[in-house]
Amino acid sequence: MSRHERRASLARYRQEAGNALTTYLVDPDQPLDLPILQNAARSWLDALPHRMRSCIACSGLMWERQRVGWLLLSVPAVPKPPAASVCGVCIECADLPLQALEQAATTALQTAVPGGRLAPMDPRR
Ligand SMILES: [Zn+2]
């Protein structure tokens, strides 16, 4: 299954204390419903030639859009999130099993919500 056939993954990253992030694992070319996500994804991608990013799975560098396999977007799980954060997964890691990507995402999100874990979410809600 290619990454273009795979649906965006939506998950909730939650800490026992109650802090939670809503996370989205999306194709960089996929249009996003929420303007806050769309804007965060676009500015992350637009900054690429000048700001190299490292892959959350292998730490490999991404210096152009073609090197980006997935974007991991996260927003605080509140009615009007003030900001979204963006992490990238490189093209080599794009075909990793979802479980491996979630493991990398969990590690990457520790700085935002220490001790949190990813849990699946019903994407219709
Ligand atoms: Zn990678």
CSV table of C-alpha atoms and ligand atoms in Angstrom, one decimal:
chain,number,residue,atom,x,y,z
A,1,MET,CA,0.0,0.0,0.0
A,2,SER,CA,1.5,3.3,-1.0
A,3,ARG,CA,1.4,6.3,1.3
A,4,HIS,CA,-1.1,8.0,-1.1
A,5,GLU,CA,-3.5,5.1,-0.6
A,6,ARG,CA,-3.2,5.2,3.1
A,7,ARG,CA,-5.6,7.4,5.0
A,8,ALA,CA,-4.5,10.1,7.3
A,9,SER,CA,-4.1,8.8,10.8
A,10,LEU,CA,-5.7,10.7,13.6
A,11,ALA,CA,-4.8,10.0,17.1
A,12,ARG,CA,-5.0,11.6,20.5
A,13,TYR,CA,-1.8,12.0,22.5
A,14,ARG,CA,-2.7,12.0,26.2
A,15,GLN,CA,-1.0,12.3,29.5
A,16,GLU,CA,-2.3,10.8,32.7
A,17,ALA,CA,-2.5,14.3,34.2
A,18,GLY,CA,-5.0,15.2,31.5
A,19,ASN,CA,-3.0,17.3,29.0
A,20,ALA,CA,-3.8,16.1,25.6
A,21,LEU,CA,-2.9,16.8,22.0
A,22,THR,CA,-4.9,15.9,18.9
A,23,THR,CA,-2.4,14.6,16.3
A,24,TYR,CA,-2.7,14.1,12.6
A,25,LEU,CA,-0.3,12.1,10.5
A,26,VAL,CA,-0.9,13.4,7.0
A,27,ASP,CA,0.5,13.4,3.5
A,28,PRO,CA,2.3,16.7,2.8
A,29,ASP,CA,0.2,17.3,-0.3
A,30,GLN,CA,-3.1,16.6,1.4
A,31,PRO,CA,-5.3,19.6,1.9
A,32,LEU,CA,-6.4,20.0,5.5
A,33,ASP,CA,-9.8,21.0,6.9
A,34,LEU,CA,-8.6,23.2,9.7
A,35,PRO,CA,-6.9,26.5,8.8
A,36,ILE,CA,-4.6,26.3,11.8
A,37,LEU,CA,-3.3,22.9,10.5
A,38,GLN,CA,-3.1,24.1,6.9
A,39,ASN,CA,-1.1,27.2,7.9
A,40,ALA,CA,1.2,25.4,10.1
A,41,ALA,CA,1.9,22.7,7.5
A,42,ARG,CA,2.4,25.3,4.8
A,43,SER,CA,4.8,27.5,6.7
A,44,TRP,CA,6.8,24.4,7.8
A,45,LEU,CA,7.1,23.2,4.2
A,46,ASP,CA,7.8,26.8,2.9
A,47,ALA,CA,10.7,27.2,5.3
A,48,LEU,CA,12.4,24.0,4.1
A,49,PRO,CA,15.1,25.1,1.8
A,50,HIS,CA,16.4,27.5,4.5
A,51,ARG,CA,15.6,25.5,7.6
A,52,MET,CA,16.6,21.8,7.4
A,53,ARG,CA,14.4,19.5,9.4
A,54,SER,CA,15.2,16.2,10.7
A,55,CYS,CA,13.0,13.1,10.5
A,56,ILE,CA,11.4,12.1,13.8
A,57,ALA,CA,12.0,8.4,12.9
A,58,CYS,CA,15.6,8.2,11.6
A,59,SER,CA,16.9,11.8,12.3
A,60,GLY,CA,17.8,12.1,8.6
A,61,LEU,CA,17.7,15.6,7.1
A,62,MET,CA,14.9,16.9,4.9
A,63,TRP,CA,16.0,19.9,2.9
A,64,GLU,CA,13.2,20.0,0.2
A,65,ARG,CA,9.6,19.1,0.0
A,66,GLN,CA,10.3,16.0,-2.0
A,67,ARG,CA,12.2,14.5,1.0
A,68,VAL,CA,9.1,14.7,3.2
A,69,GLY,CA,7.0,11.6,3.5
A,70,TRP,CA,4.6,12.5,6.3
A,71,LEU,CA,3.8,15.5,8.4
A,72,LEU,CA,2.9,15.0,12.1
A,73,LEU,CA,0.7,17.8,13.1
A,74,SER,CA,-0.4,18.3,16.7
A,75,VAL,CA,-2.7,20.8,18.4
A,76,PRO,CA,-3.8,21.0,22.0
A,77,ALA,CA,-7.1,19.2,22.5
A,78,VAL,CA,-9.2,22.2,23.3
A,79,PRO,CA,-12.1,23.8,21.4
A,80,LYS,CA,-10.0,26.6,19.9
A,81,PRO,CA,-6.4,25.5,19.8
A,82,PRO,CA,-4.0,28.5,19.8
A,83,ALA,CA,-1.2,26.9,17.8
A,84,ALA,CA,-0.3,23.8,15.9
A,85,SER,CA,3.1,22.2,15.9
A,86,VAL,CA,4.7,20.3,13.0
A,87,CYS,CA,7.2,17.4,12.8
A,88,GLY,CA,8.3,15.6,9.7
A,89,VAL,CA,8.9,12.0,8.6
A,90,CYS,CA,11.3,11.6,5.7
A,91,ILE,CA,10.5,9.8,2.5
A,92,GLU,CA,12.6,6.8,3.4
A,93,CYS,CA,10.6,6.3,6.6
A,94,ALA,CA,7.2,7.0,4.9
A,95,ASP,CA,6.5,3.3,4.3
A,96,LEU,CA,7.3,2.2,7.9
A,97,PRO,CA,4.4,0.5,9.6
A,98,LEU,CA,2.1,2.8,11.4
A,99,GLN,CA,3.2,1.3,14.7
A,100,ALA,CA,6.8,2.4,14.1
A,101,LEU,CA,5.6,5.9,13.1
A,102,GLU,CA,3.5,6.1,16.2
A,103,GLN,CA,6.5,5.1,18.3
A,104,ALA,CA,8.6,7.9,16.7
A,105,ALA,CA,5.7,10.4,17.1
A,106,THR,CA,5.4,9.4,20.8
A,107,THR,CA,9.1,10.2,21.3
A,108,ALA,CA,8.8,13.5,19.3
A,109,LEU,CA,5.8,14.7,21.4
A,110,GLN,CA,7.4,14.0,24.7
A,111,THR,CA,8.7,17.6,24.8
A,112,ALA,CA,5.2,19.0,24.3
A,113,VAL,CA,3.4,16.6,26.8
A,114,PRO,CA,5.9,14.6,28.9
A,115,GLY,CA,4.7,11.1,29.7
A,116,GLY,CA,2.0,11.1,27.1
A,117,ARG,CA,0.9,8.2,24.9
A,118,LEU,CA,-0.9,8.0,21.6
A,119,ALA,CA,-4.3,6.5,21.5
A,120,PRO,CA,-6.5,6.0,18.4
A,121,MET,CA,-9.4,8.4,17.9
A,122,ASP,CA,-12.6,8.1,15.9
A,123,PRO,CA,-11.8,10.3,12.9
A,124,ARG,CA,-15.5,11.1,12.4
A,125,ARG,CA,-15.6,13.0,15.7
B,1,ZN,ZN,13.5,9.1,8.3
